[in-house]
JSON list of C-alpha atoms in Angstrom, two decimals:
[
{"chain": "A", "resi": 21, "resn": "MET", "atom": "CA", "xyz": [0.00, 0.00, 0.00]},
{"chain": "A", "resi": 22, "resn": "LEU", "atom": "CA", "xyz": [1.09, 3.53, -0.70]},
{"chain": "A", "resi": 23, "resn": "ALA", "atom": "CA", "xyz": [1.12, 6.42, 1.71]},
{"chain": "A", "resi": 24, "resn": "GLY", "atom": "CA", "xyz": [-1.73, 8.79, 1.08]},
{"chain": "A", "resi": 25, "resn": "GLY", "atom": "CA", "xyz": [0.16, 12.05, 1.59]},
{"chain": "A", "resi": 26, "resn": "ALA", "atom": "CA", "xyz": [2.36, 13.69, -1.00]},
{"chain": "A", "resi": 27, "resn": "LEU", "atom": "CA", "xyz": [5.70, 15.24, -0.16]},
{"chain": "A", "resi": 28, "resn": "PRO", "atom": "CA", "xyz": [5.78, 19.03, -0.51]},
{"chain": "A", "resi": 29, "resn": "SER", "atom": "CA", "xyz": [7.79, 20.51, -3.33]},
{"chain": "A", "resi": 30, "resn": "HIS", "atom": "CA", "xyz": [10.52, 23.05, -2.56]},
{"chain": "A", "resi": 31, "resn": "LEU", "atom": "CA", "xyz": [11.27, 23.99, -6.15]},
{"chain": "A", "resi": 32, "resn": "ASP", "atom": "CA", "xyz": [8.91, 26.97, -6.25]},
{"chain": "A", "resi": 33, "resn": "CYS", "atom": "CA", "xyz": [11.01, 28.99, -3.80]},
{"chain": "A", "resi": 34, "resn": "CYS", "atom": "CA", "xyz": [13.75, 29.30, -6.42]},
{"chain": "A", "resi": 35, "resn": "GLY", "atom": "CA", "xyz": [11.56, 29.80, -9.43]},
{"chain": "A", "resi": 36, "resn": "GLY", "atom": "CA", "xyz": [11.02, 26.11, -10.10]},
{"chain": "A", "resi": 37, "resn": "LEU", "atom": "CA", "xyz": [12.66, 24.23, -12.92]},
{"chain": "A", "resi": 38, "resn": "ASP", "atom": "CA", "xyz": [12.62, 27.31, -15.15]},
{"chain": "A", "resi": 39, "resn": "ASN", "atom": "CA", "xyz": [15.84, 28.55, -13.53]},
{"chain": "A", "resi": 40, "resn": "LEU", "atom": "CA", "xyz": [17.80, 25.39, -14.33]},
{"chain": "A", "resi": 41, "resn": "ASP", "atom": "CA", "xyz": [20.42, 25.67, -17.07]},
{"chain": "A", "resi": 42, "resn": "TYR", "atom": "CA", "xyz": [19.93, 22.41, -18.97]},
{"chain": "A", "resi": 43, "resn": "SER", "atom": "CA", "xyz": [22.91, 23.19, -21.21]},
{"chain": "A", "resi": 44, "resn": "LYS", "atom": "CA", "xyz": [25.16, 22.46, -18.22]},
{"chain": "A", "resi": 45, "resn": "VAL", "atom": "CA", "xyz": [23.62, 19.09, -17.40]},
{"chain": "A", "resi": 46, "resn": "ASP", "atom": "CA", "xyz": [26.01, 16.19, -18.03]},
{"chain": "A", "resi": 47, "resn": "PHE", "atom": "CA", "xyz": [24.28, 13.63, -20.19]},
{"chain": "A", "resi": 48, "resn": "SER", "atom": "CA", "xyz": [27.49, 11.73, -20.98]},
{"chain": "A", "resi": 49, "resn": "ALA", "atom": "CA", "xyz": [26.50, 8.62, -19.02]},
{"chain": "A", "resi": 50, "resn": "MET", "atom": "CA", "xyz": [23.10, 8.40, -20.72]},
{"chain": "A", "resi": 51, "resn": "THR", "atom": "CA", "xyz": [24.68, 9.11, -24.10]},
{"chain": "A", "resi": 52, "resn": "LEU", "atom": "CA", "xyz": [27.20, 6.32, -23.50]},
{"chain": "A", "resi": 53, "resn": "LEU", "atom": "CA", "xyz": [24.42, 3.92, -22.50]},
{"chain": "A", "resi": 54, "resn": "LEU", "atom": "CA", "xyz": [22.27, 4.77, -25.51]},
{"chain": "A", "resi": 55, "resn": "GLY", "atom": "CA", "xyz": [25.31, 4.35, -27.74]},
{"chain": "A", "resi": 56, "resn": "TYR", "atom": "CA", "xyz": [25.22, 0.62, -26.94]},
{"chain": "A", "resi": 57, "resn": "VAL", "atom": "CA", "xyz": [21.47, 0.22, -27.37]},
{"chain": "A", "resi": 58, "resn": "LYS", "atom": "CA", "xyz": [19.64, -0.17, -30.68]},
{"chain": "A", "resi": 59, "resn": "LEU", "atom": "CA", "xyz": [16.26, 1.27, -29.83]},
{"chain": "A", "resi": 60, "resn": "THR", "atom": "CA", "xyz": [14.80, 0.12, -33.15]},
{"chain": "A", "resi": 61, "resn": "ASP", "atom": "CA", "xyz": [15.76, -3.52, -32.59]},
{"chain": "A", "resi": 62, "resn": "SER", "atom": "CA", "xyz": [12.67, -5.73, -32.74]},
{"chain": "A", "resi": 63, "resn": "THR", "atom": "CA", "xyz": [13.55, -7.71, -29.61]},
{"chain": "A", "resi": 64, "resn": "PHE", "atom": "CA", "xyz": [14.12, -4.50, -27.64]},
{"chain": "A", "resi": 65, "resn": "ALA", "atom": "CA", "xyz": [10.78, -3.10, -28.81]},
{"chain": "A", "resi": 66, "resn": "ALA", "atom": "CA", "xyz": [9.04, -6.37, -27.87]},
{"chain": "A", "resi": 67, "resn": "ALA", "atom": "CA", "xyz": [10.54, -6.20, -24.38]},
{"chain": "A", "resi": 68, "resn": "VAL", "atom": "CA", "xyz": [9.39, -2.60, -23.90]},
{"chain": "A", "resi": 69, "resn": "LEU", "atom": "CA", "xyz": [5.87, -3.52, -25.02]},
{"chain": "A", "resi": 70, "resn": "CYS", "atom": "CA", "xyz": [5.72, -6.50, -22.65]},
{"chain": "A", "resi": 71, "resn": "ILE", "atom": "CA", "xyz": [7.00, -4.42, -19.74]},
{"chain": "A", "resi": 72, "resn": "ALA", "atom": "CA", "xyz": [4.43, -1.68, -20.35]},
{"chain": "A", "resi": 73, "resn": "PHE", "atom": "CA", "xyz": [1.56, -4.07, -21.10]},
{"chain": "A", "resi": 74, "resn": "ASN", "atom": "CA", "xyz": [1.71, -6.33, -18.04]},
{"chain": "A", "resi": 75, "resn": "PRO", "atom": "CA", "xyz": [0.78, -3.87, -15.24]},
{"chain": "A", "resi": 76, "resn": "LEU", "atom": "CA", "xyz": [-1.71, -2.18, -17.56]},
{"chain": "A", "resi": 77, "resn": "PHE", "atom": "CA", "xyz": [-3.38, -5.53, -18.21]},
{"chain": "A", "resi": 78, "resn": "TRP", "atom": "CA", "xyz": [-3.75, -6.64, -14.62]},
{"chain": "A", "resi": 79, "resn": "ASN", "atom": "CA", "xyz": [-4.92, -3.24, -13.41]},
{"chain": "A", "resi": 80, "resn": "VAL", "atom": "CA", "xyz": [-7.56, -2.91, -16.14]},
{"chain": "A", "resi": 81, "resn": "VAL", "atom": "CA", "xyz": [-8.82, -6.48, -15.70]},
{"chain": "A", "resi": 82, "resn": "ALA", "atom": "CA", "xyz": [-8.84, -6.32, -11.90]},
{"chain": "A", "resi": 83, "resn": "ARG", "atom": "CA", "xyz": [-10.73, -3.00, -11.83]},
{"chain": "A", "resi": 84, "resn": "TRP", "atom": "CA", "xyz": [-13.19, -4.34, -14.38]},
{"chain": "A", "resi": 85, "resn": "GLU", "atom": "CA", "xyz": [-13.73, -7.39, -12.20]},
{"chain": "A", "resi": 86, "resn": "HIS", "atom": "CA", "xyz": [-14.17, -5.23, -9.09]},
{"chain": "A", "resi": 87, "resn": "LYS", "atom": "CA", "xyz": [-16.85, -3.24, -10.90]},
{"chain": "A", "resi": 88, "resn": "THR", "atom": "CA", "xyz": [-18.71, -6.05, -12.70]},
{"chain": "A", "resi": 89, "resn": "ARG", "atom": "CA", "xyz": [-17.80, -9.38, -10.99]},
{"chain": "A", "resi": 90, "resn": "VAL", "atom": "CA", "xyz": [-17.98, -10.99, -14.43]},
{"chain": "A", "resi": 91, "resn": "LEU", "atom": "CA", "xyz": [-14.93, -13.22, -13.91]},
{"chain": "A", "resi": 92, "resn": "SER", "atom": "CA", "xyz": [-16.27, -14.45, -10.57]},
{"chain": "A", "resi": 93, "resn": "ARG", "atom": "CA", "xyz": [-19.60, -15.38, -12.17]},
{"chain": "A", "resi": 94, "resn": "VAL", "atom": "CA", "xyz": [-17.97, -17.09, -15.16]},
{"chain": "A", "resi": 95, "resn": "CYS", "atom": "CA", "xyz": [-15.51, -19.03, -13.00]},
{"chain": "A", "resi": 96, "resn": "GLY", "atom": "CA", "xyz": [-18.07, -19.90, -10.35]},
{"chain": "A", "resi": 97, "resn": "SER", "atom": "CA", "xyz": [-16.35, -18.15, -7.43]},
{"chain": "A", "resi": 98, "resn": "PRO", "atom": "CA", "xyz": [-14.06, -15.19, -6.78]},
{"chain": "A", "resi": 99, "resn": "TYR", "atom": "CA", "xyz": [-11.31, -17.53, -5.59]},
{"chain": "A", "resi": 100, "resn": "THR", "atom": "CA", "xyz": [-11.28, -19.49, -8.85]},
{"chain": "A", "resi": 101, "resn": "ALA", "atom": "CA", "xyz": [-11.38, -16.26, -10.84]},
{"chain": "A", "resi": 102, "resn": "CYS", "atom": "CA", "xyz": [-8.44, -14.86, -8.88]},
{"chain": "A", "resi": 103, "resn": "TYR", "atom": "CA", "xyz": [-6.43, -18.03, -9.42]},
{"chain": "A", "resi": 104, "resn": "CYS", "atom": "CA", "xyz": [-7.14, -17.84, -13.15]},
{"chain": "A", "resi": 105, "resn": "LEU", "atom": "CA", "xyz": [-6.04, -14.20, -13.36]},
{"chain": "A", "resi": 106, "resn": "GLY", "atom": "CA", "xyz": [-2.96, -14.97, -11.28]},
{"chain": "A", "resi": 107, "resn": "THR", "atom": "CA", "xyz": [-2.01, -17.79, -13.64]},
{"chain": "A", "resi": 108, "resn": "VAL", "atom": "CA", "xyz": [-2.35, -15.46, -16.64]},
{"chain": "A", "resi": 109, "resn": "ILE", "atom": "CA", "xyz": [-0.21, -12.82, -14.90]},
{"chain": "A", "resi": 110, "resn": "LEU", "atom": "CA", "xyz": [2.48, -15.42, -14.17]},
{"chain": "A", "resi": 111, "resn": "LEU", "atom": "CA", "xyz": [2.46, -16.45, -17.84]},
{"chain": "A", "resi": 112, "resn": "LEU", "atom": "CA", "xyz": [2.73, -12.81, -18.94]},
{"chain": "A", "resi": 113, "resn": "ASN", "atom": "CA", "xyz": [5.63, -12.27, -16.54]},
{"chain": "A", "resi": 114, "resn": "PHE", "atom": "CA", "xyz": [7.40, -15.31, -17.97]},
{"chain": "A", "resi": 115, "resn": "ILE", "atom": "CA", "xyz": [6.97, -13.89, -21.48]},
{"chain": "A", "resi": 116, "resn": "ARG", "atom": "CA", "xyz": [8.24, -10.50, -20.28]},
{"chain": "A", "resi": 117, "resn": "SER", "atom": "CA", "xyz": [11.35, -12.06, -18.75]},
{"chain": "A", "resi": 118, "resn": "HIS", "atom": "CA", "xyz": [11.98, -14.04, -21.93]},
{"chain": "A", "resi": 119, "resn": "CYS", "atom": "CA", "xyz": [11.69, -10.92, -24.10]},
{"chain": "A", "resi": 120, "resn": "PHE", "atom": "CA", "xyz": [13.91, -9.03, -21.66]},
{"chain": "A", "resi": 121, "resn": "THR", "atom": "CA", "xyz": [16.63, -11.69, -21.90]},
{"chain": "A", "resi": 122, "resn": "GLU", "atom": "CA", "xyz": [16.39, -11.94, -25.69]},
{"chain": "A", "resi": 123, "resn": "ALA", "atom": "CA", "xyz": [16.73, -8.15, -25.97]},
{"chain": "A", "resi": 124, "resn": "MET", "atom": "CA", "xyz": [19.93, -8.29, -23.90]},
{"chain": "A", "resi": 125, "resn": "ARG", "atom": "CA", "xyz": [21.36, -11.14, -25.97]},
{"chain": "A", "resi": 126, "resn": "SER", "atom": "CA", "xyz": [20.73, -9.33, -29.25]},
{"chain": "A", "resi": 127, "resn": "GLN", "atom": "CA", "xyz": [22.64, -6.21, -28.20]},
{"chain": "A", "resi": 128, "resn": "PRO", "atom": "CA", "xyz": [26.30, -5.54, -27.33]},
{"chain": "A", "resi": 129, "resn": "LYS", "atom": "CA", "xyz": [27.78, -5.74, -23.85]},
{"chain": "A", "resi": 130, "resn": "LEU", "atom": "CA", "xyz": [29.42, -2.89, -21.96]},
{"chain": "A", "resi": 131, "resn": "GLU", "atom": "CA", "xyz": [33.08, -3.83, -21.62]},
{"chain": "A", "resi": 132, "resn": "GLY", "atom": "CA", "xyz": [33.50, -2.02, -18.31]},
{"chain": "A", "resi": 133, "resn": "LEU", "atom": "CA", "xyz": [30.87, -4.27, -16.72]},
{"chain": "A", "resi": 134, "resn": "ASP", "atom": "CA", "xyz": [32.02, -7.51, -18.32]},
{"chain": "A", "resi": 135, "resn": "CYS", "atom": "CA", "xyz": [34.18, -8.83, -15.49]},
{"chain": "A", "resi": 136, "resn": "LEU", "atom": "CA", "xyz": [33.87, -11.37, -12.68]},
{"chain": "A", "resi": 137, "resn": "SER", "atom": "CA", "xyz": [33.55, -8.88, -9.79]},
{"chain": "A", "resi": 138, "resn": "VAL", "atom": "CA", "xyz": [30.70, -7.03, -11.48]},
{"chain": "A", "resi": 139, "resn": "TYR", "atom": "CA", "xyz": [29.05, -10.35, -12.31]},
{"chain": "A", "resi": 140, "resn": "TYR", "atom": "CA", "xyz": [28.99, -11.33, -8.64]},
{"chain": "A", "resi": 141, "resn": "ALA", "atom": "CA", "xyz": [27.73, -7.86, -7.68]},
{"chain": "A", "resi": 142, "resn": "GLY", "atom": "CA", "xyz": [24.85, -8.37, -10.11]},
{"chain": "A", "resi": 143, "resn": "LEU", "atom": "CA", "xyz": [24.25, -11.82, -8.66]},
{"chain": "A", "resi": 144, "resn": "ALA", "atom": "CA", "xyz": [24.00, -10.27, -5.18]},
{"chain": "A", "resi": 145, "resn": "VAL", "atom": "CA", "xyz": [21.47, -7.70, -6.41]},
{"chain": "A", "resi": 146, "resn": "LEU", "atom": "CA", "xyz": [19.50, -10.49, -8.08]},
{"chain": "A", "resi": 147, "resn": "GLY", "atom": "CA", "xyz": [19.55, -12.45, -4.84]},
{"chain": "A", "resi": 148, "resn": "VAL", "atom": "CA", "xyz": [18.22, -9.52, -2.80]},
{"chain": "A", "resi": 149, "resn": "GLY", "atom": "CA", "xyz": [15.48, -8.93, -5.35]},
{"chain": "A", "resi": 150, "resn": "PHE", "atom": "CA", "xyz": [14.54, -12.61, -5.32]},
{"chain": "A", "resi": 151, "resn": "LEU", "atom": "CA", "xyz": [14.40, -12.54, -1.53]},
{"chain": "A", "resi": 152, "resn": "PHE", "atom": "CA", "xyz": [11.94, -9.64, -1.56]},
{"chain": "A", "resi": 153, "resn": "VAL", "atom": "CA", "xyz": [9.77, -11.24, -4.24]},
{"chain": "A", "resi": 154, "resn": "ILE", "atom": "CA", "xyz": [9.56, -14.64, -2.55]},
{"chain": "A", "resi": 155, "resn": "SER", "atom": "CA", "xyz": [9.08, -13.25, 0.97]},
{"chain": "A", "resi": 156, "resn": "SER", "atom": "CA", "xyz": [6.34, -10.92, -0.32]},
{"chain": "A", "resi": 157, "resn": "PHE", "atom": "CA", "xyz": [4.57, -13.86, -1.93]},
{"chain": "A", "resi": 158, "resn": "LEU", "atom": "CA", "xyz": [4.82, -15.94, 1.25]},
{"chain": "A", "resi": 159, "resn": "ALA", "atom": "CA", "xyz": [3.50, -13.07, 3.37]},
{"chain": "A", "resi": 160, "resn": "LEU", "atom": "CA", "xyz": [0.56, -12.31, 1.07]},
{"chain": "A", "resi": 161, "resn": "GLY", "atom": "CA", "xyz": [-0.22, -15.75, -0.31]},
{"chain": "A", "resi": 162, "resn": "PHE", "atom": "CA", "xyz": [-1.36, -16.37, -3.88]},
{"chain": "A", "resi": 163, "resn": "ILE", "atom": "CA", "xyz": [-4.70, -14.56, -3.44]},
{"chain": "A", "resi": 164, "resn": "GLY", "atom": "CA", "xyz": [-3.14, -11.54, -1.77]},
{"chain": "A", "resi": 165, "resn": "THR", "atom": "CA", "xyz": [-0.36, -11.31, -4.34]},
{"chain": "A", "resi": 166, "resn": "PHE", "atom": "CA", "xyz": [-2.64, -11.47, -7.34]},
{"chain": "A", "resi": 167, "resn": "LEU", "atom": "CA", "xyz": [-5.18, -8.78, -6.48]},
{"chain": "A", "resi": 168, "resn": "GLY", "atom": "CA", "xyz": [-7.57, -10.84, -4.39]},
{"chain": "A", "resi": 169, "resn": "ASP", "atom": "CA", "xyz": [-8.99, -7.70, -2.79]},
{"chain": "A", "resi": 170, "resn": "TYR", "atom": "CA", "xyz": [-10.27, -6.63, -6.23]},
{"chain": "A", "resi": 171, "resn": "PHE", "atom": "CA", "xyz": [-12.28, -9.86, -6.25]},
{"chain": "A", "resi": 172, "resn": "GLY", "atom": "CA", "xyz": [-13.81, -9.06, -2.86]},
{"chain": "A", "resi": 173, "resn": "ILE", "atom": "CA", "xyz": [-11.42, -11.36, -0.98]},
{"chain": "A", "resi": 174, "resn": "LEU", "atom": "CA", "xyz": [-10.22, -8.95, 1.69]},
{"chain": "A", "resi": 175, "resn": "LYS", "atom": "CA", "xyz": [-7.70, -9.49, 4.45]},
{"chain": "A", "resi": 176, "resn": "GLU", "atom": "CA", "xyz": [-8.70, -8.88, 8.05]},
{"chain": "A", "resi": 177, "resn": "GLU", "atom": "CA", "xyz": [-5.66, -6.70, 8.69]},
{"chain": "A", "resi": 178, "resn": "LYS", "atom": "CA", "xyz": [-2.74, -5.15, 6.84]},
{"chain": "A", "resi": 179, "resn": "VAL", "atom": "CA", "xyz": [0.32, -7.36, 6.38]},
{"chain": "A", "resi": 180, "resn": "THR", "atom": "CA", "xyz": [3.19, -5.88, 8.41]},
{"chain": "A", "resi": 181, "resn": "SER", "atom": "CA", "xyz": [5.68, -8.78, 8.51]},
{"chain": "A", "resi": 182, "resn": "PHE", "atom": "CA", "xyz": [8.89, -8.88, 6.48]},
{"chain": "A", "resi": 183, "resn": "PRO", "atom": "CA", "xyz": [9.43, -7.49, 3.90]},
{"chain": "A", "resi": 184, "resn": "PHE", "atom": "CA", "xyz": [6.51, -5.08, 4.36]},
{"chain": "A", "resi": 185, "resn": "ASN", "atom": "CA", "xyz": [8.08, -3.76, 7.56]},
{"chain": "A", "resi": 186, "resn": "VAL", "atom": "CA", "xyz": [11.12, -2.73, 5.49]},
{"chain": "A", "resi": 187, "resn": "MET", "atom": "CA", "xyz": [9.51, -0.97, 2.52]},
{"chain": "A", "resi": 188, "resn": "ASP", "atom": "CA", "xyz": [6.24, -0.41, 0.70]},
{"chain": "A", "resi": 189, "resn": "ASN", "atom": "CA", "xyz": [5.56, -2.50, -2.41]},
{"chain": "A", "resi": 190, "resn": "PRO", "atom": "CA", "xyz": [8.48, -4.94, -1.87]},
{"chain": "A", "resi": 191, "resn": "MET", "atom": "CA", "xyz": [7.17, -7.22, -4.60]},
{"chain": "A", "resi": 192, "resn": "TYR", "atom": "CA", "xyz": [7.57, -4.51, -7.24]},
{"chain": "A", "resi": 193, "resn": "TRP", "atom": "CA", "xyz": [10.92, -3.26, -6.00]},
{"chain": "A", "resi": 194, "resn": "GLY", "atom": "CA", "xyz": [12.17, -6.82, -5.60]},
{"chain": "A", "resi": 195, "resn": "SER", "atom": "CA", "xyz": [11.18, -7.60, -9.17]},
{"chain": "A", "resi": 196, "resn": "THR", "atom": "CA", "xyz": [12.96, -4.46, -10.37]},
{"chain": "A", "resi": 197, "resn": "ALA", "atom": "CA", "xyz": [16.09, -5.51, -8.45]},
{"chain": "A", "resi": 198, "resn": "CYS", "atom": "CA", "xyz": [15.95, -8.92, -10.12]},
{"chain": "A", "resi": 199, "resn": "TYR", "atom": "CA", "xyz": [16.00, -7.31, -13.55]},
{"chain": "A", "resi": 200, "resn": "LEU", "atom": "CA", "xyz": [18.75, -4.94, -12.48]},
{"chain": "A", "resi": 201, "resn": "GLY", "atom": "CA", "xyz": [20.91, -7.78, -11.18]},
{"chain": "A", "resi": 202, "resn": "TRP", "atom": "CA", "xyz": [20.23, -9.85, -14.30]},
{"chain": "A", "resi": 203, "resn": "SER", "atom": "CA", "xyz": [21.29, -6.90, -16.48]},
{"chain": "A", "resi": 204, "resn": "ILE", "atom": "CA", "xyz": [24.49, -6.33, -14.51]},
{"chain": "A", "resi": 205, "resn": "MET", "atom": "CA", "xyz": [25.38, -10.03, -14.71]},
{"chain": "A", "resi": 206, "resn": "HIS", "atom": "CA", "xyz": [25.05, -9.80, -18.49]},
{"chain": "A", "resi": 207, "resn": "ALA", "atom": "CA", "xyz": [26.93, -6.46, -18.67]},
{"chain": "A", "resi": 208, "resn": "SER", "atom": "CA", "xyz": [24.00, -5.29, -20.75]},
{"chain": "A", "resi": 209, "resn": "PRO", "atom": "CA", "xyz": [23.29, -1.59, -21.42]},
{"chain": "A", "resi": 210, "resn": "ALA", "atom": "CA", "xyz": [20.02, -2.66, -23.05]},
{"chain": "A", "resi": 211, "resn": "GLY", "atom": "CA", "xyz": [19.10, -4.53, -19.88]},
{"chain": "A", "resi": 212, "resn": "LEU", "atom": "CA", "xyz": [19.87, -1.51, -17.71]},
{"chain": "A", "resi": 213, "resn": "LEU", "atom": "CA", "xyz": [17.67, 0.67, -19.89]},
{"chain": "A", "resi": 214, "resn": "LEU", "atom": "CA", "xyz": [14.88, -1.89, -19.83]},
{"chain": "A", "resi": 215, "resn": "THR", "atom": "CA", "xyz": [15.20, -2.09, -16.05]},
{"chain": "A", "resi": 216, "resn": "ALA", "atom": "CA", "xyz": [14.51, 1.64, -15.92]},
{"chain": "A", "resi": 217, "resn": "VAL", "atom": "CA", "xyz": [11.39, 1.00, -18.01]},
{"chain": "A", "resi": 218, "resn": "VAL", "atom": "CA", "xyz": [10.35, -1.71, -15.52]},
{"chain": "A", "resi": 219, "resn": "ALA", "atom": "CA", "xyz": [10.81, 0.70, -12.60]},
{"chain": "A", "resi": 220, "resn": "VAL", "atom": "CA", "xyz": [8.78, 3.44, -14.30]},
{"chain": "A", "resi": 221, "resn": "SER", "atom": "CA", "xyz": [5.97, 1.03, -15.22]},
{"chain": "A", "resi": 222, "resn": "TYR", "atom": "CA", "xyz": [5.77, -0.19, -11.64]},
{"chain": "A", "resi": 223, "resn": "MET", "atom": "CA", "xyz": [5.80, 3.34, -10.22]},
{"chain": "A", "resi": 224, "resn": "ILE", "atom": "CA", "xyz": [2.89, 4.27, -12.49]},
{"chain": "A", "resi": 225, "resn": "ALA", "atom": "CA", "xyz": [1.06, 1.10, -11.42]},
{"chain": "A", "resi": 226, "resn": "MET", "atom": "CA", "xyz": [1.61, 1.97, -7.74]},
{"chain": "A", "resi": 227, "resn": "LEU", "atom": "CA", "xyz": [0.11, 5.42, -8.27]},
{"chain": "A", "resi": 228, "resn": "TYR", "atom": "CA", "xyz": [-3.14, 3.76, -9.36]},
{"chain": "A", "resi": 229, "resn": "GLU", "atom": "CA", "xyz": [-3.16, 0.62, -7.22]},
{"chain": "A", "resi": 230, "resn": "GLY", "atom": "CA", "xyz": [-2.41, 2.21, -3.86]},
{"chain": "A", "resi": 231, "resn": "PRO", "atom": "CA", "xyz": [-5.31, 4.69, -3.66]},
{"chain": "A", "resi": 232, "resn": "PHE", "atom": "CA", "xyz": [-7.74, 2.21, -5.25]},
{"chain": "A", "resi": 233, "resn": "THR", "atom": "CA", "xyz": [-6.86, -0.54, -2.77]},
{"chain": "A", "resi": 234, "resn": "GLU", "atom": "CA", "xyz": [-7.24, 1.91, 0.11]},
{"chain": "A", "resi": 235, "resn": "GLU", "atom": "CA", "xyz": [-10.67, 2.84, -1.22]},
{"chain": "A", "resi": 236, "resn": "ILE", "atom": "CA", "xyz": [-11.70, -0.83, -1.28]},
{"chain": "A", "resi": 237, "resn": "TYR", "atom": "CA", "xyz": [-10.82, -1.27, 2.40]},
{"chain": "A", "resi": 238, "resn": "GLN", "atom": "CA", "xyz": [-12.47, 2.03, 3.33]},
{"chain": "A", "resi": 239, "resn": "GLN", "atom": "CA", "xyz": [-15.66, 0.74, 1.76]},
{"chain": "A", "resi": 240, "resn": "LYS", "atom": "CA", "xyz": [-15.30, -2.43, 3.82]},
{"chain": "A", "resi": 241, "resn": "GLN", "atom": "CA", "xyz": [-14.93, -0.40, 7.03]},
{"chain": "A", "resi": 242, "resn": "LYS", "atom": "CA", "xyz": [-17.98, 1.73, 6.20]},
{"chain": "A", "resi": 243, "resn": "ALA", "atom": "CA", "xyz": [-20.04, -1.39, 5.50]},
{"chain": "A", "resi": 244, "resn": "ALA", "atom": "CA", "xyz": [-18.93, -2.93, 8.80]},
{"chain": "A", "resi": 245, "resn": "LYS", "atom": "CA", "xyz": [-19.95, 0.18, 10.74]},
{"chain": "A", "resi": 246, "resn": "LYS", "atom": "CA", "xyz": [-23.46, 0.10, 9.27]},
{"chain": "A", "resi": 247, "resn": "LYS", "atom": "CA", "xyz": [-24.05, -3.43, 10.56]}
]
């Protein structure tokens, strides 16, 4: 769940971003990265599309289900419907990971990252990400992980055990870390750029999922008070 309050901006006191001199910004690192990435490559484009599509798909379908309950009626119960959606999401994530890996393989490596010490650093990042993903799944269960609350299957209380006592949305950030570690292990500039796309897609998803999930539980509390 996301915090409801927004952090105040302090840019206005200095005239905002209008006073920044963008001609003095050093874009050398980004230029170097893009120099290794063929943005028009078909495998890279497929990976970007998969990354963008997945969270869009599950948010649209889950909200549609919350509004209509069509999947629950077709499947016979909300639990069966949630398991079906979860299975589809897992399949889509597998396809996304495959496209991600193929995009890395089709593009050149960054020589500065292609060494054993960096490989093990990437492996460590991958391990941390995997830890957050698996522990999030164990804490939430299958139903909780795959949007069970959108199907009307609500938890009695908020999950506060590890890793949710460390950060918000550990599943998303853990998944991002997995892609980051995988990219570092492959010394792949394309992978690093795609990881940034993963992070942005998840951040956009969190902006929509957090408030909507809070609204679902607020409705539950209001209904409980009326009884």
